[in-house]
Amino acid sequence: MIGTRTRTHQRERLAVGWLLAGLLLAACRSAADADRAAPRDPELAARGTIEVTARLVEIPEGAIFQRDLYNYATILKYEVVTVHRGELPGSTLYVAHYNPWLPRAAAADARVEGIGGNLRAFETGQVHRLALDAPLEDHFMGGVVNKYFGQDTGTLYWAVWTNLAEP
Amino acid sequence: MRTRKYQLALSLAFVSMLVGPGIIQFGLDRAAGRKSPLLDVMSGWPNAERLRRFEQRVTEDNWVVRRTRPWMQTAQWLLLRDLGENVVVGCDRWLFYRPSFDYVTRQADDRVPDAASAILDFRDQLATRGIALVVVPVPNKESVYPDQLTARAAAGSLCQSASTADLLRRLQDAGLDVVDLFALYARARREALPAAAPTLYLRQDSHWSPTGMRLAAEAVAERLLARGEVGAATTSYTTRRVTTLRPGDLVEMLRVEVIARQIGPEQVECEQVVERDDGAPYTDDPQAPVLVLGDSFLRIYQLDEPGGAGFVAHLALALQQPVMSLVNDGGASTLVRQELHRRPALLANKRVVVWEFAERDVRFGTEGWQSVPLPPQEGTADD
């Protein structure tokens, strides 16, 4: 009787182990398929008037958090690494990202269409390849959370497409 | 033997619920070459940014959570008539926004931003340019319809928070012109009772109905005409009736399509403002003497469907002349004045600014109530 129960328990544990391993494998394969490195994104060249690679310098306290009823853009500060298209007056950029708590691929909505990118979450120090428009006022009318208000930010840019820069 | 199987299955289900989403996400992150949020948060001192990012990724960016949450929310709504932490379900399926509900029902703590100082500072800055200020706090839906939340409130009674009462008293004591929509709406409800009059707010939305909006626009127009800053009519407007279907913002906020379909949109009868001569839809005039600043209460029916039927158009209708507007969703406390700072041309030729803000913003306004300088005057040396 005891031997039968032990064997039953062994079989149960084995089945559970296989089940978990199978789930993990399926999840990994699904993610790998979805996130397989894509060729250079043509959206970057097709959108906005400026294309730039820039490093995200900081995310000010309280600048990015989940909104519920309303949608805002948030100004983030960048240091320019390379300008690919268009002209910039300096090496520091202040860029408005719409609903930055969302992955870029999910940020567009009925009011703000045509934005996107492959960036999933903003992190200080990341290098982004951005397609931009300027000035912000001509491209977005709505709430802008600007922790740099009152500082000499110059022109504010509107992020149309935001990709994590390829190494 | 059977009991033990049940115990084992139950324990396994429980443990899977606890650790399963984490394990799966760990596998997904590894497969995609991303750093796991757990490893990320442990890779250095747990500062605010790192912890915030960890929390966001665990709660919002988790594959399992994202796929199961809509179904859980749907079940919660269908079985328990509960729409989650940000929506309060009142009587007759009236929906209320939780922060507004909290604003009215909870005592303010000491961290209430000083709205009065920011408003009076704005008034004083405008006065140096010869521009008057009229403020229009829009009552929370909960303040006007407490009877849809509790049987203890009489129909037509008003529930005003101490923070609002204090703000209105301070503004009036300082001689600021405030259009009191609280008294207006309470009177409108009392006079309409017990007849089934149109409601002043939408059922599934945090905003006013066309009736509530029109009452407000007429009251503001009356005040502006009485003040004398607005001249005689320059345009002849009329209205045409339009019916639109509006999915409530409180339902859309949930981002669950099944619930949105189940509740369905609300049918709204609007009056679109058009020019009497040619039927052209109302448009703002940048040279108008009136500038209206505000939040989504200005957007609804005006920029949203059906268009040209919101507060701004109805203010123009009541004045029989166009006005200019600056709409900043959820940003009437500070963001709209920062936007005005970036758009100096909006103040050209202005004689009066009408500043609309939602009552709940007194305590919860995005970015608080900062003192914001006016934009440099166009044509001056500091341009």
Coordinates of C-alpha atoms in Angstrom, one line a residue:
Chain A
M1 CA 0.0 0.0 0.0
I2 CA 2.8 2.4 1.0
G3 CA 4.8 1.5 -2.1
T4 CA 1.8 2.2 -4.3
R5 CA 1.2 5.6 -2.7
T6 CA 4.9 6.5 -3.1
R7 CA 4.8 5.5 -6.8
T8 CA 1.6 7.6 -7.3
H9 CA 3.3 10.6 -5.7
Q10 CA 6.3 10.2 -7.9
R11 CA 4.2 10.1 -11.0
E12 CA 2.2 13.2 -9.8
R13 CA 5.5 15.1 -9.2
L14 CA 6.9 14.0 -12.5
A15 CA 3.7 15.1 -14.3
V16 CA 3.7 18.5 -12.6
G17 CA 7.4 18.9 -13.4
W18 CA 6.8 18.2 -17.1
L19 CA 3.8 20.5 -17.1
L20 CA 5.8 23.4 -15.7
A21 CA 8.8 22.7 -18.0
G22 CA 6.5 22.6 -21.0
L23 CA 4.8 25.9 -20.0
L24 CA 8.2 27.6 -19.6
L25 CA 9.5 26.2 -22.9
A26 CA 6.3 27.4 -24.8
A27 CA 6.5 30.8 -23.2
C28 CA 10.2 31.2 -24.2
R29 CA 9.6 30.1 -27.8
S30 CA 6.6 32.5 -28.1
A31 CA 8.7 35.4 -26.8
A32 CA 11.7 34.5 -28.9
D33 CA 9.5 34.4 -32.0
A34 CA 7.9 37.8 -31.2
D35 CA 11.1 39.6 -30.2
R36 CA 13.5 38.1 -32.8
A37 CA 15.8 40.9 -33.9
A38 CA 14.1 42.8 -36.7
P39 CA 16.0 44.4 -39.6
R40 CA 16.4 48.2 -39.4
D41 CA 13.0 49.8 -38.8
P42 CA 11.9 51.7 -42.0
E43 CA 9.4 53.6 -39.8
L44 CA 12.3 55.7 -38.4
A45 CA 13.3 57.0 -41.8
A46 CA 9.7 57.5 -42.9
R47 CA 8.4 59.5 -40.0
G48 CA 9.1 62.9 -38.5
T49 CA 11.5 65.5 -39.8
I50 CA 14.4 64.6 -37.6
E51 CA 16.1 61.2 -36.9
V52 CA 18.5 61.0 -34.1
T53 CA 20.3 58.5 -31.8
A54 CA 20.3 59.9 -28.3
R55 CA 21.0 58.8 -24.7
L56 CA 18.2 59.2 -22.1
V57 CA 19.9 61.2 -19.4
E58 CA 17.4 60.9 -16.6
I59 CA 13.8 60.2 -15.7
P60 CA 12.7 62.9 -13.3
E61 CA 10.9 61.8 -10.1
G62 CA 7.1 61.5 -10.8
A63 CA 7.5 62.0 -14.6
I64 CA 6.3 58.5 -15.6
F65 CA 3.5 56.8 -13.8
Q66 CA 0.4 55.1 -14.9
R67 CA -2.5 57.4 -15.9
D68 CA -6.1 56.2 -15.8
L69 CA -8.6 58.7 -17.1
Y70 CA -6.4 61.1 -18.9
N71 CA -3.4 60.8 -21.3
Y72 CA -0.4 63.0 -21.0
A73 CA 2.9 63.5 -22.7
T74 CA 6.0 63.7 -20.6
I75 CA 9.2 65.6 -21.3
L76 CA 12.4 63.5 -21.1
K77 CA 16.0 64.8 -21.4
Y78 CA 18.4 63.3 -23.9
E79 CA 22.0 63.8 -24.9
V80 CA 22.5 63.5 -28.7
V81 CA 24.8 60.8 -29.9
T82 CA 24.3 61.0 -33.7
V83 CA 22.0 63.1 -35.9
H84 CA 20.9 61.0 -38.9
R85 CA 18.4 63.3 -40.5
G86 CA 17.5 67.0 -40.0
E87 CA 19.2 69.6 -37.9
L88 CA 19.5 70.1 -34.2
P89 CA 20.7 73.3 -32.5
G90 CA 22.6 71.7 -29.6
S91 CA 23.6 68.4 -28.0
T92 CA 20.8 68.3 -25.4
L93 CA 17.2 67.4 -26.5
Y94 CA 14.0 67.7 -24.6
V95 CA 11.5 65.2 -26.0
A96 CA 7.8 64.7 -25.3
H97 CA 6.7 61.1 -25.2
Y98 CA 3.0 60.3 -25.2
N99 CA 1.8 58.0 -22.3
P100 CA 5.4 56.9 -21.5
W101 CA 4.2 54.3 -19.0
L102 CA 3.1 52.2 -22.0
P103 CA 5.3 50.2 -24.4
R104 CA 5.7 52.4 -27.5
A105 CA 3.9 49.9 -29.6
A106 CA 0.8 50.3 -27.4
A107 CA 1.0 54.1 -26.9
A108 CA -1.0 55.4 -29.8
D109 CA -4.8 55.8 -29.4
A110 CA -7.7 57.5 -31.2
R111 CA -6.5 61.0 -30.2
V112 CA -2.8 60.5 -30.9
E113 CA -2.2 58.3 -33.9
G114 CA 0.9 57.4 -35.8
I115 CA 3.3 57.1 -32.9
G116 CA 5.1 53.9 -32.0
G117 CA 8.4 52.0 -31.8
N118 CA 9.9 48.9 -30.2
L119 CA 10.9 50.4 -26.9
R120 CA 9.1 48.6 -24.1
A121 CA 10.0 50.7 -21.1
F122 CA 12.0 53.9 -20.5
E123 CA 15.2 53.4 -18.4
T124 CA 17.8 56.0 -17.6
G125 CA 21.0 55.5 -19.7
Q126 CA 19.2 53.7 -22.6
V127 CA 20.2 54.8 -26.1
H128 CA 17.2 55.4 -28.3
R129 CA 16.9 55.9 -32.0
L130 CA 14.1 58.5 -32.4
A131 CA 12.1 60.0 -35.2
L132 CA 11.0 63.5 -34.1
D133 CA 8.9 66.4 -35.1
A134 CA 9.2 70.0 -33.8
P135 CA 8.0 72.2 -32.2
L136 CA 5.8 70.2 -29.9
E137 CA 3.0 72.7 -30.0
D138 CA 2.5 72.1 -33.7
H139 CA 2.1 68.3 -33.2
F140 CA 0.4 67.7 -29.8
M141 CA -2.3 69.7 -28.0
G142 CA -2.9 68.2 -24.6
G143 CA -1.4 67.7 -21.1
V144 CA 2.4 67.9 -21.1
V145 CA 4.1 66.9 -17.8
N146 CA 7.2 69.0 -18.0
K147 CA 9.5 68.7 -14.9
Y148 CA 11.9 71.0 -16.7
F149 CA 9.4 73.9 -17.0
G150 CA 11.1 77.2 -16.1
Q151 CA 14.5 75.9 -17.3
D152 CA 16.0 76.9 -20.6
T153 CA 14.9 73.8 -22.6
G154 CA 14.7 75.5 -26.0
T155 CA 12.5 73.8 -28.5
L156 CA 10.5 70.9 -27.2
Y157 CA 10.4 67.9 -29.6
W158 CA 7.6 65.4 -30.2
A159 CA 8.6 61.7 -30.3
V160 CA 7.0 60.0 -33.3
W161 CA 8.9 56.7 -33.3
T162 CA 11.1 55.4 -30.5
N163 CA 13.3 52.3 -30.9
L164 CA 15.9 50.9 -28.6
A165 CA 19.1 51.6 -30.5
E166 CA 20.8 48.5 -31.8
P167 CA 24.2 47.9 -30.3
Chain B
M1 CA -6.4 9.0 -1.3
R2 CA -9.0 11.2 -3.1
T3 CA -8.8 13.8 -0.4
R4 CA -5.0 13.9 -0.8
K5 CA -5.4 14.4 -4.5
Y6 CA -7.7 17.4 -3.9
Q7 CA -5.2 18.8 -1.4
L8 CA -2.4 18.4 -3.8
A9 CA -4.3 19.9 -6.7
L10 CA -5.4 22.9 -4.6
S11 CA -1.9 23.5 -3.2
L12 CA -0.4 23.2 -6.7
A13 CA -3.0 25.6 -8.1
F14 CA -2.3 28.1 -5.3
V15 CA 1.5 27.8 -5.7
S16 CA 1.2 28.1 -9.5
M17 CA -0.8 31.3 -9.1
L18 CA 1.9 32.7 -6.9
V19 CA 5.0 31.8 -8.7
G20 CA 3.7 30.9 -12.2
P21 CA 3.5 34.4 -13.7
G22 CA 6.9 35.2 -12.3
I23 CA 8.5 32.1 -13.7
I24 CA 6.9 32.5 -17.1
Q25 CA 7.9 36.1 -17.3
F26 CA 11.4 35.2 -16.3
G27 CA 11.5 32.7 -19.2
L28 CA 10.1 35.2 -21.6
D29 CA 12.6 37.9 -20.6
R30 CA 15.5 35.5 -20.9
A31 CA 14.4 34.3 -24.3
A32 CA 14.0 37.9 -25.5
G33 CA 17.4 38.8 -24.1
R34 CA 15.9 41.2 -21.6
K35 CA 17.0 41.6 -18.0
S36 CA 14.4 40.2 -15.6
P37 CA 12.8 42.9 -13.4
L38 CA 13.9 40.9 -10.3
L39 CA 17.6 40.9 -11.4
D40 CA 17.3 44.5 -12.5
V41 CA 16.0 45.7 -9.1
M42 CA 18.8 43.7 -7.3
S43 CA 21.5 45.0 -9.6
G44 CA 22.1 48.0 -7.4
W45 CA 20.8 50.0 -4.6
P46 CA 17.0 50.0 -4.7
N47 CA 16.4 53.7 -5.6
A48 CA 13.0 55.2 -6.4
E49 CA 13.4 54.8 -10.2
R50 CA 14.5 51.2 -10.0
L51 CA 11.6 50.3 -7.6
R52 CA 9.1 52.1 -9.7
R53 CA 10.2 50.3 -12.8
F54 CA 10.1 47.0 -11.0
E55 CA 6.6 47.6 -9.8
Q56 CA 5.5 48.7 -13.3
R57 CA 7.0 45.7 -14.9
V58 CA 5.6 43.2 -12.4
T59 CA 2.1 44.6 -12.5
E60 CA 1.7 46.0 -16.0
D61 CA 4.3 44.3 -18.2
N62 CA 3.7 40.8 -17.1
W63 CA 2.6 38.5 -19.9
V64 CA 0.3 36.4 -17.7
V65 CA -1.2 39.4 -15.9
R66 CA -1.9 41.2 -19.2
R67 CA -3.7 38.2 -20.6
T68 CA -5.8 37.2 -17.6
R69 CA -6.7 40.7 -16.2
P70 CA -9.4 41.5 -18.8
W71 CA -11.1 38.2 -18.0
M72 CA -10.9 38.7 -14.3
Q73 CA -12.3 42.2 -14.6
T74 CA -15.1 40.9 -16.8
A75 CA -16.0 38.2 -14.3
Q76 CA -15.8 40.8 -11.5
W77 CA -18.3 43.0 -13.3
L78 CA -20.7 40.3 -14.4
L79 CA -20.8 38.4 -11.1
L80 CA -20.2 41.2 -8.5
R81 CA -21.1 44.4 -10.4
D82 CA -17.7 45.7 -9.5
L83 CA -15.6 47.7 -12.0
G84 CA -12.3 47.8 -10.0
E85 CA -10.5 50.2 -7.9
N86 CA -11.0 53.4 -10.0
V87 CA -14.7 53.2 -10.7
V88 CA -17.6 53.3 -8.1
V89 CA -20.8 51.8 -9.3
G90 CA -23.8 53.8 -8.0
C91 CA -27.6 53.4 -8.2
D92 CA -29.1 52.6 -11.6
R93 CA -25.7 51.8 -13.0
W94 CA -24.4 55.4 -12.6
L95 CA -20.7 55.2 -12.6
F96 CA -18.4 57.5 -10.6
Y97 CA -14.7 58.2 -10.8
R98 CA -13.0 57.0 -7.6
P99 CA -10.6 60.0 -7.1
S100 CA -13.7 62.3 -7.4
F101 CA -15.6 60.1 -5.0
D102 CA -12.6 60.2 -2.5
Y103 CA -12.4 63.9 -3.0
V104 CA -15.9 64.4 -1.8
T105 CA -16.0 61.7 0.9
R106 CA -12.6 61.8 2.5
Q107 CA -11.1 64.5 4.7
A108 CA -8.2 66.4 3.1
D109 CA -4.9 66.0 4.7
D110 CA -2.3 68.7 5.2
R111 CA -0.8 68.2 1.7
V112 CA -3.6 69.9 -0.1
P113 CA -2.0 72.2 -2.7
D114 CA -2.6 75.9 -2.4
A115 CA -4.9 76.4 -5.3
A116 CA -6.1 79.8 -4.2
S117 CA -2.6 81.3 -4.2
A118 CA -1.9 80.0 -7.7
I119 CA -5.3 81.3 -9.0
L120 CA -4.9 84.7 -7.4
D121 CA -1.3 85.0 -8.7
F122 CA -2.6 84.3 -12.2
R123 CA -5.4 86.9 -11.8
D124 CA -2.8 89.5 -10.7
Q125 CA -0.5 88.7 -13.6
L126 CA -3.3 89.0 -16.1
A127 CA -4.4 92.3 -14.5
T128 CA -1.0 93.9 -15.3
R129 CA -1.9 93.3 -18.9
G130 CA -5.4 94.7 -18.5
I131 CA -7.0 91.2 -18.8
A132 CA -9.7 90.1 -16.3
L133 CA -10.1 86.6 -15.0
V134 CA -13.3 84.6 -14.4
V135 CA -12.9 81.2 -12.8
V136 CA -15.4 78.3 -13.3
P137 CA -14.9 75.3 -11.0
V138 CA -17.0 72.5 -12.4
P139 CA -18.5 70.4 -9.6
N140 CA -17.7 66.7 -9.3
K141 CA -20.5 64.5 -10.4
E142 CA -20.5 63.1 -6.9
S143 CA -21.1 66.6 -5.5
V144 CA -24.2 67.1 -7.6
Y145 CA -25.6 63.6 -7.5
P146 CA -24.9 62.2 -4.1
D147 CA -28.3 60.6 -4.2
Q148 CA -27.0 58.2 -6.8
L149 CA -24.4 57.0 -4.3
T150 CA -26.4 56.7 -1.1
A151 CA -30.0 56.6 -0.1
R152 CA -29.1 59.0 2.8
A153 CA -28.7 61.9 0.4
A154 CA -32.0 63.6 -0.7
A155 CA -32.5 64.0 -4.5
G156 CA -31.3 67.5 -5.4
S157 CA -29.1 67.9 -2.4
L158 CA -25.6 69.1 -2.8
C159 CA -22.5 67.5 -1.3
Q160 CA -19.7 70.0 -1.3
S161 CA -16.3 69.1 0.1
A162 CA -14.6 71.3 2.8
S163 CA -11.7 71.8 0.4
T164 CA -14.0 73.2 -2.3
A165 CA -15.9 75.4 0.2
D166 CA -12.6 76.8 1.6
L167 CA -11.3 77.5 -1.9
L168 CA -14.5 79.3 -3.1
R169 CA -14.5 81.4 0.1
R170 CA -10.9 82.4 -0.3
L171 CA -11.4 83.4 -3.9
Q172 CA -14.5 85.3 -3.3
D173 CA -12.9 87.1 -0.2
A174 CA -10.1 88.1 -2.6
G175 CA -12.6 89.7 -4.9
L176 CA -12.2 87.2 -7.7
D177 CA -15.1 86.6 -10.0
V178 CA -16.2 83.0 -9.6
V179 CA -19.1 81.4 -11.5
D180 CA -20.8 79.2 -8.9
L181 CA -22.0 76.1 -10.7
F182 CA -22.7 74.3 -7.5
A183 CA -25.6 76.6 -6.6
L184 CA -26.7 76.7 -10.2
Y185 CA -26.9 72.9 -10.5
A186 CA -28.5 72.4 -7.1
R187 CA -31.2 74.9 -8.1
A188 CA -31.6 73.3 -11.5
R189 CA -32.1 69.9 -9.9
R190 CA -34.5 71.2 -7.3
E191 CA -36.6 73.0 -9.8
A192 CA -36.7 70.0 -12.2
L193 CA -37.8 67.6 -9.5
P194 CA -39.8 65.4 -9.5
A195 CA -40.1 65.5 -13.3
A196 CA -37.8 63.3 -15.2
A197 CA -35.6 66.2 -16.5
P198 CA -32.5 65.6 -18.4
T199 CA -29.6 64.9 -16.1
L200 CA -26.7 67.3 -15.7
Y201 CA -24.0 64.6 -15.9
L202 CA -23.6 61.5 -18.1
R203 CA -24.3 58.2 -16.4
Q204 CA -21.2 56.3 -17.5
D205 CA -18.8 59.3 -17.8
S206 CA -17.2 61.7 -15.4
H207 CA -18.3 64.7 -17.5
W208 CA -21.3 66.9 -17.7
S209 CA -24.2 66.2 -20.0
P210 CA -25.2 68.6 -22.8
T211 CA -27.8 70.1 -20.4
G212 CA -25.2 70.6 -17.6
M213 CA -22.7 72.1 -20.1
R214 CA -25.3 74.4 -21.7
L215 CA -26.4 75.7 -18.2
A216 CA -22.7 76.5 -17.4
A217 CA -22.1 78.2 -20.7
E218 CA -25.1 80.4 -20.4
A219 CA -24.2 81.3 -16.8
V220 CA -20.6 82.3 -17.9
A221 CA -21.9 84.3 -20.8
E222 CA -24.3 86.1 -18.6
R223 CA -21.5 87.0 -16.2
L224 CA -19.2 88.2 -19.1
L225 CA -21.9 90.4 -20.5
A226 CA -22.6 91.8 -17.1
R227 CA -19.0 92.6 -16.5
G228 CA -18.9 94.6 -19.8
E229 CA -15.6 93.2 -21.1
V230 CA -17.4 91.6 -24.1
G231 CA -18.9 93.9 -26.7
A232 CA -22.0 93.5 -28.9
A233 CA -22.7 90.5 -31.0
T234 CA -20.5 90.1 -34.0
T235 CA -21.8 86.8 -35.4
S236 CA -25.2 85.2 -35.7
Y237 CA -25.1 81.6 -34.5
T238 CA -27.9 79.0 -34.3
T239 CA -27.9 75.3 -33.4
R240 CA -28.8 72.0 -35.1
R241 CA -29.7 68.9 -33.2
V242 CA -27.3 65.9 -33.4
T243 CA -27.4 62.6 -31.7
T244 CA -24.1 60.9 -30.8
L245 CA -23.2 57.7 -29.1
R246 CA -20.6 58.2 -26.4
P247 CA -18.8 55.3 -24.7
G248 CA -18.3 56.6 -21.2
D249 CA -14.8 57.5 -20.3
L250 CA -15.1 55.6 -17.0
V251 CA -15.8 52.4 -19.1
E252 CA -13.1 53.1 -21.7
M253 CA -10.6 53.6 -18.9
L254 CA -10.9 49.9 -18.0
R255 CA -9.6 49.0 -21.5
V256 CA -11.7 45.8 -21.4
E257 CA -13.7 45.4 -24.6
V258 CA -16.1 42.8 -23.3
I259 CA -17.2 45.1 -20.5
A260 CA -17.5 48.1 -22.9
R261 CA -19.7 46.1 -25.2
Q262 CA -21.8 44.8 -22.4
I263 CA -22.4 48.3 -20.9
G264 CA -22.7 49.9 -24.4
P265 CA -22.4 53.6 -25.3
E266 CA -24.7 56.3 -24.0
Q267 CA -27.0 58.1 -26.5
V268 CA -26.4 61.8 -26.2
E269 CA -28.5 64.5 -27.7
C270 CA -26.3 67.5 -28.6
E271 CA -26.9 71.0 -30.1
Q272 CA -24.2 71.7 -32.6
V273 CA -23.5 75.5 -33.0
V274 CA -23.4 76.7 -36.6
E275 CA -23.4 80.1 -38.3
R276 CA -26.9 81.2 -39.1
D277 CA -26.0 82.4 -42.6
D278 CA -24.3 79.4 -44.2
G279 CA -24.6 76.7 -41.6
A280 CA -20.8 76.5 -41.2
P281 CA -19.7 74.8 -38.0
Y282 CA -18.4 77.0 -35.1
T283 CA -14.7 77.7 -35.1
D284 CA -12.5 79.6 -32.6
D285 CA -11.2 83.0 -33.5
P286 CA -7.6 83.8 -32.2
Q287 CA -8.4 87.5 -32.2
A288 CA -11.5 87.2 -30.0
P289 CA -11.5 89.1 -26.7
V290 CA -12.3 86.0 -24.7
L291 CA -9.8 83.2 -24.0
V292 CA -11.2 80.0 -22.4
L293 CA -8.8 77.7 -20.6
G294 CA -9.7 74.4 -19.3
D295 CA -9.7 70.6 -19.3
S296 CA -11.7 67.7 -20.8
F297 CA -14.9 69.5 -19.7
L298 CA -14.2 71.8 -22.6
R299 CA -13.2 68.9 -24.9
I300 CA -16.4 66.9 -24.6
Y301 CA -18.8 67.5 -27.5
Q302 CA -16.5 70.2 -28.8
L303 CA -13.4 68.4 -30.0
D304 CA -14.9 64.9 -29.3
E305 CA -18.0 63.7 -31.2
P306 CA -20.1 65.4 -32.5
G307 CA -17.8 68.4 -32.6
G308 CA -18.7 72.1 -32.2
A309 CA -21.3 71.3 -29.6
G310 CA -19.4 71.8 -26.4
F311 CA -18.9 74.5 -23.8
V312 CA -16.8 76.7 -26.0
A313 CA -19.3 76.7 -28.9
H314 CA -22.2 77.3 -26.5
L315 CA -20.4 80.1 -24.8
A316 CA -20.0 81.7 -28.3
L317 CA -23.6 81.0 -29.0
A318 CA -24.8 82.8 -25.9
L319 CA -22.4 85.7 -26.6
Q320 CA -23.2 85.7 -30.4
Q321 CA -19.5 86.0 -31.1
P322 CA -16.6 83.6 -31.3
V323 CA -14.1 83.0 -28.5
M324 CA -10.7 81.4 -28.4
S325 CA -9.9 78.2 -26.4
L326 CA -7.1 76.2 -25.0
V327 CA -8.0 72.7 -23.9
N328 CA -5.7 70.5 -21.8
D329 CA -7.2 67.2 -20.7
G330 CA -6.7 66.6 -17.0
G331 CA -4.4 69.6 -16.8
A332 CA -6.5 72.6 -15.8
S333 CA -4.6 73.2 -12.5
T334 CA -1.1 73.8 -13.9
L335 CA -0.5 72.3 -17.3
V336 CA -2.9 74.5 -19.2
R337 CA -1.1 77.6 -17.9
Q338 CA 2.3 76.1 -18.9
E339 CA 0.9 75.5 -22.3
L340 CA -0.3 79.1 -22.5
H341 CA 3.2 80.1 -21.6
R342 CA 4.4 78.2 -24.7
R343 CA 1.7 79.9 -26.9
P344 CA 2.1 83.6 -26.3
A345 CA -0.1 84.5 -29.4
L346 CA -3.1 83.2 -27.5
L347 CA -3.2 86.3 -25.2
A348 CA -3.2 88.8 -28.1
N349 CA -6.2 91.2 -28.0
K350 CA -7.7 89.4 -24.9
R351 CA -9.8 91.3 -22.4
V352 CA -10.9 88.4 -20.3
V353 CA -9.8 84.8 -19.5
V354 CA -12.3 82.2 -18.4
W355 CA -10.6 79.5 -16.5
E356 CA -12.5 76.2 -16.1
F357 CA -11.2 73.4 -13.9
A358 CA -12.7 70.2 -12.4
E359 CA -13.5 70.4 -8.7
R360 CA -11.4 67.3 -7.9
D361 CA -8.3 69.1 -9.3
V362 CA -8.4 71.3 -6.2
R363 CA -6.7 68.4 -4.4
F364 CA -5.6 66.1 -7.2
G365 CA -4.6 68.4 -10.0
T366 CA -1.8 67.0 -12.1
E367 CA 1.5 68.8 -11.1
G368 CA -0.4 70.5 -8.3
W369 CA -1.1 74.3 -8.5
Q370 CA 2.1 75.9 -9.4
S371 CA 2.7 79.5 -10.0
V372 CA 3.3 79.8 -13.7
P373 CA 4.5 83.1 -15.4
L374 CA 2.5 84.4 -18.3
P375 CA 4.3 84.2 -21.6
P376 CA 6.4 87.1 -22.6
Q377 CA 4.3 89.8 -24.4
E378 CA 4.6 89.5 -28.1
G379 CA 6.7 92.3 -29.6
T380 CA 8.6 93.0 -26.3
A381 CA 12.3 92.8 -25.8
D382 CA 12.1 89.6 -23.7
D383 CA 10.4 87.6 -26.5

